[in-house]
Coordinates of N, CA and C and ligand atoms in Angstrom, one line a residue:
M1 N 68.4 122.6 66.2 CA 67.6 123.9 66.5 C 68.4 124.0 67.7
E2 N 69.3 125.2 68.0 CA 70.1 125.7 69.5 C 68.7 126.3 70.1
Y3 N 68.5 126.0 71.5 CA 67.6 127.2 72.3 C 68.3 127.6 72.9
F4 N 69.4 127.8 73.0 CA 70.7 128.5 74.6 C 70.8 129.0 73.7
S5 N 72.2 130.1 74.0 CA 73.2 131.2 73.6 C 74.3 130.0 73.0
S6 N 75.3 130.3 72.1 CA 76.7 129.7 72.0 C 77.1 129.3 73.2
H7 N 77.1 130.7 73.8 CA 78.3 130.3 75.1 C 77.7 129.2 76.5
I8 N 76.4 129.4 76.4 CA 76.0 128.8 77.4 C 76.1 127.5 76.8
Q9 N 75.3 127.2 75.7 CA 75.9 125.7 75.0 C 77.4 125.4 75.2
S10 N 78.3 126.1 74.7 CA 79.7 125.2 75.5 C 79.7 125.2 76.7
L11 N 79.4 126.0 77.8 CA 80.0 125.8 79.4 C 79.1 124.4 79.3
V12 N 78.2 124.5 78.9 CA 77.0 122.9 79.4 C 78.2 121.7 78.8
E13 N 78.3 121.8 77.7 CA 78.9 120.6 76.9 C 80.6 120.5 77.4
E14 N 81.1 122.0 77.9 CA 82.1 121.4 79.4 C 82.1 120.5 80.4
L15 N 80.7 121.3 81.2 CA 80.3 121.0 82.5 C 80.0 119.4 82.3
S16 N 79.6 118.9 81.1 CA 79.3 117.8 81.1 C 79.8 116.8 80.7
R17 N 81.9 117.3 80.0 CA 82.5 116.1 80.4 C 82.7 115.8 81.3
L18 N 82.4 116.4 83.0 CA 83.2 115.9 84.2 C 82.4 114.4 84.5
P19 N 83.2 113.6 85.6 CA 82.6 112.9 86.1 C 81.1 112.8 86.6
G20 N 80.4 112.0 86.4 CA 79.3 112.0 87.4 C 78.1 113.2 86.6
V21 N 78.3 113.8 85.7 CA 77.5 115.3 85.6 C 77.2 115.1 84.0
G22 N 75.7 114.7 84.2 CA 75.0 114.4 83.2 C 74.4 115.3 82.4
A23 N 73.7 115.2 81.2 CA 73.4 116.9 80.6 C 72.2 117.6 81.1
K24 N 71.6 117.1 82.1 CA 70.7 117.6 82.6 C 71.4 118.4 83.8
T25 N 72.4 118.3 84.4 CA 72.5 118.8 85.7 C 73.5 119.8 85.0
A26 N 74.2 119.3 83.9 CA 75.7 120.4 83.4 C 74.3 121.5 83.2
A27 N 73.2 121.3 82.8 CA 72.5 122.6 82.4 C 73.1 123.4 83.4
R28 N 72.0 122.7 84.9 CA 71.3 123.5 85.5 C 72.9 123.9 86.3
L29 N 73.8 123.4 86.3 CA 75.0 124.0 86.9 C 75.4 125.5 85.6
A30 N 75.3 125.5 84.5 CA 75.7 126.1 83.4 C 74.6 127.4 83.9
F31 N 73.1 127.3 84.2 CA 72.2 128.3 84.5 C 72.7 129.1 85.5
H32 N 73.1 128.4 86.4 CA 73.3 128.5 88.2 C 74.6 129.7 88.0
I33 N 75.3 129.1 86.9 CA 76.6 130.1 87.0 C 76.3 131.8 86.5
I34 N 75.8 131.1 85.4 CA 75.4 132.8 85.5 C 74.5 133.8 85.9
S35 N 73.9 132.9 86.8 CA 73.3 133.8 88.1 C 73.5 133.9 88.7
M36 N 75.3 133.9 88.8 CA 75.7 133.9 90.0 C 76.4 135.4 90.0
P37 N 76.9 136.0 91.2 CA 77.5 137.5 90.7 C 78.7 137.4 90.2
E38 N 79.3 138.3 89.4 CA 80.5 138.0 88.6 C 81.2 137.7 89.2
E39 N 81.7 138.4 90.7 CA 83.0 138.3 91.0 C 83.0 136.7 91.9
N40 N 81.6 136.1 92.0 CA 81.8 134.4 92.6 C 82.4 133.8 91.5
V41 N 81.6 133.9 90.0 CA 82.1 133.0 88.8 C 84.1 133.6 89.1
E42 N 84.5 134.5 89.3 CA 85.7 134.7 88.7 C 86.3 133.9 90.2
R43 N 86.1 133.9 90.9 CA 86.7 133.3 92.0 C 86.8 131.7 91.9
L44 N 85.6 131.3 91.6 CA 85.6 129.5 91.3 C 86.2 129.3 89.8
A45 N 86.6 130.4 88.8 CA 87.7 129.7 87.7 C 88.8 129.8 88.2
G46 N 88.5 130.9 88.7 CA 90.1 131.2 89.6 C 90.5 129.9 90.1
S47 N 89.9 129.3 91.4 CA 90.2 128.5 92.4 C 90.6 127.2 91.2
I48 N 90.1 127.3 90.2 CA 90.3 126.1 89.0 C 91.6 126.2 88.7
M49 N 91.8 127.5 87.9 CA 93.1 127.6 87.5 C 94.6 127.3 88.0
N50 N 93.9 127.6 89.4 CA 94.7 127.6 90.8 C 95.4 126.5 91.8
A51 N 94.3 126.1 91.1 CA 94.1 124.2 91.5 C 95.1 123.8 90.7
K52 N 95.1 123.9 89.6 CA 95.4 123.1 88.1 C 96.9 123.5 88.1
R53 N 97.3 124.5 88.0 CA 99.2 125.0 87.8 C 99.5 125.1 89.3
N54 N 98.8 124.9 90.4 CA 99.9 124.9 91.9 C 99.7 123.1 92.1
V55 N 98.6 122.5 92.2 CA 98.9 121.0 92.9 C 99.9 119.9 91.6
R56 N 100.5 119.7 92.3 CA 101.5 118.2 91.8 C 101.9 117.0 92.9
F57 N 102.4 116.2 91.8 CA 102.7 115.1 92.4 C 103.9 115.0 93.6
C58 N 103.4 114.4 94.6 CA 105.0 113.8 95.5 C 105.7 113.7 95.2
R59 N 107.1 113.6 95.5 CA 107.7 113.2 95.3 C 107.7 112.0 95.0
R60 N 107.5 111.6 96.9 CA 107.7 110.1 97.2 C 106.6 109.6 96.7
C61 N 105.3 109.8 97.4 CA 104.2 108.8 97.2 C 103.6 109.0 96.4
Q62 N 103.7 110.2 95.6 CA 102.7 110.6 94.2 C 101.5 110.9 94.4
T63 N 101.2 111.3 95.9 CA 99.5 112.1 96.1 C 100.0 113.5 95.3
L64 N 99.2 114.0 95.2 CA 98.1 115.3 95.3 C 98.7 116.0 95.8
T65 N 99.3 117.3 95.6 CA 100.0 117.9 97.1 C 100.6 119.4 96.4
D66 N 100.8 120.0 97.6 CA 101.3 121.6 97.2 C 102.8 122.0 96.9
E67 N 103.3 120.7 97.8 CA 104.5 121.1 97.7 C 105.4 119.6 97.1
E68 N 106.9 119.6 97.4 CA 108.0 119.0 96.6 C 107.2 117.4 97.4
L69 N 107.2 117.6 98.4 CA 106.8 116.4 99.6 C 105.7 116.6 100.3
C70 N 104.2 115.5 100.2 CA 103.3 116.0 100.9 C 103.3 115.8 102.4
P71 N 102.5 116.5 103.6 CA 102.9 116.3 104.8 C 103.0 115.2 105.1
I72 N 101.8 114.0 104.7 CA 102.5 112.4 105.7 C 104.1 111.9 104.8
C73 N 104.6 112.1 104.1 CA 105.6 112.0 103.6 C 107.2 112.9 104.3
R74 N 106.5 113.9 104.6 CA 107.2 114.9 105.7 C 107.4 115.0 106.9
S75 N 106.2 114.3 107.7 CA 106.0 113.6 108.6 C 106.8 112.8 109.3
G76 N 107.6 113.1 110.5 CA 108.6 112.4 111.2 C 107.6 110.8 112.1
A77 N 106.4 111.5 112.1 CA 105.7 110.2 112.9 C 105.3 109.3 112.5
R78 N 105.5 109.4 111.4 CA 104.8 108.0 110.4 C 105.8 106.6 110.2
D79 N 105.4 105.9 110.6 CA 105.9 104.6 110.2 C 106.6 103.8 108.9
Q80 N 107.7 104.4 109.0 CA 108.3 104.3 107.4 C 108.6 102.9 106.8
S81 N 108.4 102.1 107.6 CA 108.3 100.8 107.3 C 107.1 100.1 106.3
Q82 N 106.3 101.0 106.4 CA 104.8 100.6 105.9 C 104.6 101.2 104.8
I83 N 104.3 100.7 103.8 CA 103.5 101.6 102.7 C 102.6 101.1 102.4
M84 N 101.2 101.8 101.8 CA 100.0 101.7 101.6 C 99.8 101.7 99.8
V85 N 99.3 101.0 99.3 CA 99.0 101.5 97.7 C 97.9 101.6 97.6
V86 N 97.1 102.4 97.3 CA 96.1 103.2 96.7 C 96.2 103.6 95.3
E87 N 94.9 103.4 94.9 CA 94.6 104.0 93.3 C 94.7 104.9 93.2
N88 N 93.8 105.8 94.1 CA 93.8 107.7 94.0 C 93.9 108.4 95.1
P89 N 94.3 109.1 95.4 CA 94.5 110.6 96.1 C 92.5 109.9 97.0
R90 N 91.9 110.1 96.7 CA 90.6 109.8 97.4 C 90.7 108.9 98.2
D91 N 91.2 107.4 97.8 CA 91.0 106.8 98.4 C 92.3 106.7 100.0
L92 N 93.3 107.0 99.6 CA 94.4 107.8 101.2 C 94.1 108.8 101.8
A93 N 93.1 109.8 101.1 CA 92.1 110.9 102.1 C 91.0 109.5 103.4
A94 N 90.3 108.7 102.7 CA 89.3 108.0 103.2 C 90.6 107.0 104.4
Y95 N 91.5 106.7 103.7 CA 92.2 106.1 105.2 C 92.5 106.9 106.1
E96 N 93.2 107.9 105.7 CA 93.9 109.0 106.6 C 92.7 109.5 107.2
R97 N 91.3 109.4 107.2 CA 89.6 109.7 107.9 C 89.9 109.1 109.4
T98 N 90.3 107.5 109.0 CA 90.1 106.7 109.6 C 91.1 106.4 111.3
G99 N 91.7 107.5 110.4 CA 93.0 108.1 112.0 C 94.0 106.7 112.7
K100 N 93.9 105.5 111.8 CA 94.2 104.0 112.5 C 95.7 103.7 112.1
Y101 N 95.2 104.3 110.3 CA 96.9 103.9 109.8 C 97.6 104.6 109.8
H102 N 99.0 104.1 110.3 CA 100.1 105.6 110.7 C 101.1 105.3 109.5
G103 N 101.3 104.5 108.8 CA 102.7 104.0 107.7 C 102.5 105.3 106.9
L104 N 103.1 105.2 105.5 CA 103.4 105.9 104.4 C 102.3 105.5 103.5
Y105 N 102.1 105.7 102.6 CA 101.0 105.7 101.4 C 102.3 105.2 100.2
H106 N 101.2 105.0 98.8 CA 101.9 104.9 97.3 C 100.5 105.5 96.8
V107 N 100.7 106.5 95.9 CA 99.5 106.9 95.3 C 99.7 106.2 93.4
L108 N 98.8 105.0 92.7 CA 98.6 104.6 91.3 C 98.4 105.4 90.3
H109 N 97.2 106.5 90.7 CA 96.5 107.4 90.1 C 96.1 106.1 88.8
G110 N 95.1 104.9 89.3 CA 94.7 104.1 88.4 C 94.5 102.7 88.8
C111 N 94.7 102.2 87.7 CA 94.4 100.2 87.7 C 94.9 99.8 86.6
I112 N 95.5 98.4 86.9 CA 95.9 98.1 85.4 C 94.1 97.4 85.0
S113 N 94.2 98.1 83.4 CA 92.6 97.4 82.7 C 92.6 97.4 81.0
P114 N 92.8 95.5 80.9 CA 93.3 95.6 80.1 C 92.3 95.8 79.0
A115 N 90.9 95.9 79.5 CA 89.7 96.3 79.0 C 89.8 97.5 78.3
L116 N 90.6 98.5 78.9 CA 90.2 100.3 78.5 C 91.9 100.6 78.5
G117 N 92.5 99.2 78.1 CA 94.2 99.4 77.7 C 94.7 99.9 78.4
I118 N 95.0 100.0 79.9 CA 95.7 100.6 80.8 C 96.5 99.5 81.2
G119 N 97.8 99.3 81.3 CA 99.0 98.5 81.3 C 99.6 99.1 82.4
P120 N 100.1 98.5 82.8 CA 101.2 98.9 84.4 C 102.3 100.0 84.2
S121 N 102.2 100.2 83.2 CA 103.4 101.2 82.5 C 102.5 102.7 83.0
D122 N 101.2 103.0 82.5 CA 100.3 103.8 82.3 C 100.0 104.3 83.8
I123 N 100.5 103.4 85.0 CA 100.2 103.7 86.5 C 101.6 103.9 87.6
R124 N 101.9 104.5 88.5 CA 102.7 104.5 88.9 C 103.5 103.7 89.9
L125 N 103.8 103.0 89.0 CA 104.3 101.5 89.8 C 105.6 101.5 89.6
K126 N 105.9 101.7 88.8 CA 108.0 102.4 88.8 C 108.1 102.9 89.9
E127 N 107.3 104.0 90.1 CA 107.8 104.8 91.2 C 108.2 104.4 92.7
L128 N 106.7 103.0 92.5 CA 107.0 102.5 93.3 C 108.4 101.4 94.0
M129 N 108.4 100.7 92.7 CA 109.5 99.6 92.8 C 110.8 100.6 92.6
Q130 N 111.2 101.7 92.5 CA 112.2 102.7 93.0 C 112.2 102.7 94.8
R131 N 111.0 102.8 94.8 CA 110.9 103.4 96.7 C 111.2 101.8 97.1
L132 N 110.9 100.9 97.0 CA 111.5 99.6 97.7 C 112.9 99.3 97.6
Q133 N 113.3 100.1 96.2 CA 115.1 99.7 96.6 C 115.4 100.7 97.2
T134 N 115.2 102.0 97.5 CA 115.8 102.8 98.3 C 115.5 103.3 99.5
E135 N 113.6 103.0 99.9 CA 113.8 102.7 101.2 C 113.5 101.6 102.2
D136 N 113.3 102.0 103.5 CA 113.1 100.6 103.8 C 112.4 100.0 104.8
V137 N 111.7 99.7 103.9 CA 109.8 99.3 103.8 C 110.1 97.6 103.7
R138 N 109.5 97.2 104.7 CA 109.1 95.8 105.7 C 108.1 95.4 105.0
E139 N 106.9 96.8 104.4 CA 105.5 95.6 104.2 C 105.1 96.3 103.1
V140 N 104.4 96.0 102.4 CA 103.3 96.8 101.4 C 102.0 95.5 101.4
I141 N 101.0 97.1 101.4 CA 99.3 96.6 101.9 C 99.1 97.4 100.9
I142 N 98.6 96.2 99.8 CA 97.5 96.7 98.8 C 96.4 97.0 98.6
A143 N 96.0 98.1 98.4 CA 94.6 98.6 98.9 C 93.9 99.3 97.9
T144 N 94.0 98.0 96.5 CA 93.5 98.9 95.9 C 91.8 98.0 95.7
N145 N 91.0 99.2 94.8 CA 89.2 98.6 94.9 C 89.2 97.1 94.7
S146 N 88.2 97.1 95.3 CA 87.9 95.3 95.0 C 87.0 94.9 93.7
T147 N 87.4 95.8 92.7 CA 87.0 95.6 91.4 C 87.9 94.1 90.5
L148 N 87.4 94.0 89.7 CA 88.4 93.3 88.6 C 89.7 93.8 88.3
E149 N 89.6 95.4 87.9 CA 90.6 95.6 87.7 C 91.5 96.1 89.0
G150 N 90.8 96.1 90.1 CA 91.9 96.4 91.0 C 92.7 94.7 91.4
E151 N 91.8 94.1 91.4 CA 92.1 92.6 91.6 C 93.5 92.2 90.8
T152 N 93.6 92.7 89.8 CA 94.6 92.4 88.8 C 95.6 93.0 89.3
T153 N 95.5 94.3 89.7 CA 96.5 95.3 89.6 C 97.5 95.0 91.1
A154 N 96.3 94.3 91.8 CA 97.2 93.6 93.1 C 97.9 92.4 93.2
M155 N 97.5 92.1 92.7 CA 98.0 90.1 92.2 C 99.3 90.6 91.3
Y156 N 99.1 91.5 90.3 CA 100.6 92.2 89.2 C 101.1 92.6 90.3
I157 N 101.1 93.4 91.2 CA 102.0 94.1 92.0 C 102.8 93.0 93.4
S158 N 101.8 92.1 93.7 CA 102.3 91.3 94.3 C 103.2 90.3 93.6
K159 N 102.9 89.9 92.4 CA 104.0 89.0 92.0 C 105.6 89.6 91.5
L160 N 105.4 90.9 91.4 CA 106.5 92.0 90.6 C 107.3 92.3 92.0
I161 N 106.5 92.5 93.3 CA 107.1 93.0 94.6 C 107.7 91.4 95.5
K162 N 107.6 90.1 94.8 CA 107.4 88.3 95.6 C 109.9 88.5 95.2
P163 N 110.2 88.9 94.3 CA 111.9 88.7 94.3 C 112.3 89.0 95.5
T164 N 111.6 90.7 96.2 CA 112.7 91.5 96.8 C 112.6 91.1 98.3
G165 N 111.3 90.1 98.7 CA 111.4 89.6 100.1 C 110.5 90.0 100.7
I166 N 110.4 91.1 100.7 CA 109.1 92.3 101.5 C 108.1 91.7 101.6
L167 N 107.3 91.8 102.5 CA 105.6 91.2 102.8 C 105.0 92.2 102.2
T168 N 104.3 91.2 101.4 CA 103.0 92.3 100.3 C 102.1 91.6 101.2
S169 N 100.6 92.6 101.4 CA 99.5 92.1 102.0 C 98.9 92.5 101.4
R170 N 97.1 91.8 101.1 CA 96.1 92.5 100.9 C 94.7 93.1 101.3
I171 N 94.3 94.2 101.4 CA 92.8 94.2 102.6 C 92.1 93.4 102.3
A172 N 91.5 93.0 103.3 CA 90.5 91.7 103.3 C 89.2 92.3 102.5
S173 N 88.6 91.1 102.0 CA 87.6 91.5 101.1 C 86.2 91.7 101.6
G174 N 86.4 92.4 103.1 CA 85.1 93.1 103.8 C 84.7 94.5 103.2
V175 N 85.5 94.8 101.8 CA 85.1 95.3 101.0 C 84.3 95.1 100.1
P176 N 83.2 95.7 100.1 CA 81.8 95.4 98.9 C 83.0 95.0 97.6
V177 N 82.5 94.2 97.2 CA 83.4 93.7 95.3 C 82.8 95.1 95.0
G178 N 83.0 95.3 94.0 CA 83.0 96.5 93.4 C 82.7 97.7 93.7
G179 N 83.0 98.0 95.4 CA 83.4 99.1 95.8 C 84.2 100.0 95.5
D180 N 83.6 101.0 95.7 CA 84.8 102.2 95.7 C 84.9 102.2 97.0
L181 N 86.5 102.8 97.4 CA 86.6 102.9 98.5 C 86.3 103.9 99.0
E182 N 86.4 104.9 98.6 CA 85.9 106.1 99.1 C 85.0 106.5 99.6
Y183 N 83.7 106.0 99.4 CA 82.6 105.8 99.8 C 81.9 104.9 100.8
I184 N 83.0 103.9 101.4 CA 82.9 102.9 102.2 C 82.9 103.5 103.4
D185 N 82.6 103.2 104.8 CA 82.6 103.5 105.9 C 83.8 103.2 106.5
E186 N 84.6 104.2 107.6 CA 85.7 104.3 108.6 C 85.6 102.9 109.3
V187 N 84.6 102.3 109.7 CA 84.8 100.7 109.8 C 85.0 99.9 109.1
T188 N 84.6 99.7 107.9 CA 84.8 99.0 106.8 C 86.3 99.0 106.7
L189 N 86.3 99.7 106.2 CA 88.1 100.4 106.3 C 88.9 99.6 107.2
L190 N 88.7 100.0 108.4 CA 89.4 99.7 109.3 C 89.7 98.0 109.1
R191 N 88.5 97.5 109.2 CA 88.2 96.1 109.2 C 89.2 95.5 108.3
A192 N 88.7 96.0 107.0 CA 89.4 95.2 105.5 C 91.0 95.8 106.2
L193 N 91.4 96.6 106.8 CA 92.6 97.0 106.8 C 93.7 95.6 107.9
E194 N 92.4 95.8 108.9 CA 93.1 95.2 110.3 C 93.1 93.3 110.0
G195 N 92.0 93.2 109.2 CA 92.1 91.5 108.4 C 92.8 91.3 107.3
R196 N 93.6 92.5 107.0 CA 94.6 91.9 105.8 C 95.5 90.6 105.8
R197 N 95.6 89.8 104.1 CA 96.3 88.4 104.3 C 97.3 88.7 103.9
A198 N 98.6 88.3 104.0 CA 100.0 87.9 103.6 C 99.3 87.7 102.0
L199 N 99.7 87.8 101.0 CA 100.1 87.6 99.7 C 101.1 86.3 99.2
Ligands
ZN1 ZN1 103.7 111.7 99.7

């Protein structure tokens, strides 16, 4: 038996597909949206569509951006010889917040997970290898999370890069195992970066 209108029901269903939103939160959000003035709901819906339609992958580092090249890749002030490899744009943002890293990034958009059937060709590794052929890179810092998948990915990348002779390093395990990079404070991130070791 349905207690809600079918429209609310389908809104709840859509919202509960979002990460971290359980059935209860989805229902709370749905009822909140219904109670909002129509123009606010329109603005919310519009900004969701706008973001989806206009955000794209940076041609160089693959992060999400409005332009062909993201502001970091466009900047002449960044150290072009260092590339930090991260799993997603949120990890990039976490390192940027420390204000202490001045190199470039490469965003994989995921990590290798045999359990979930995610292989090397499902993340943006090919793009990284292409960059290493065309750009003058001295060091690749692998900053994937210290989860099993993150470590697997780090190992895979370091093996892939080894023949090129480019220095590969791994951030220190000061980052708690299983820790999601974006929730870790800046001091810990800095310590992980400074304590990185060559692979
Ligand atoms: Zn970029």
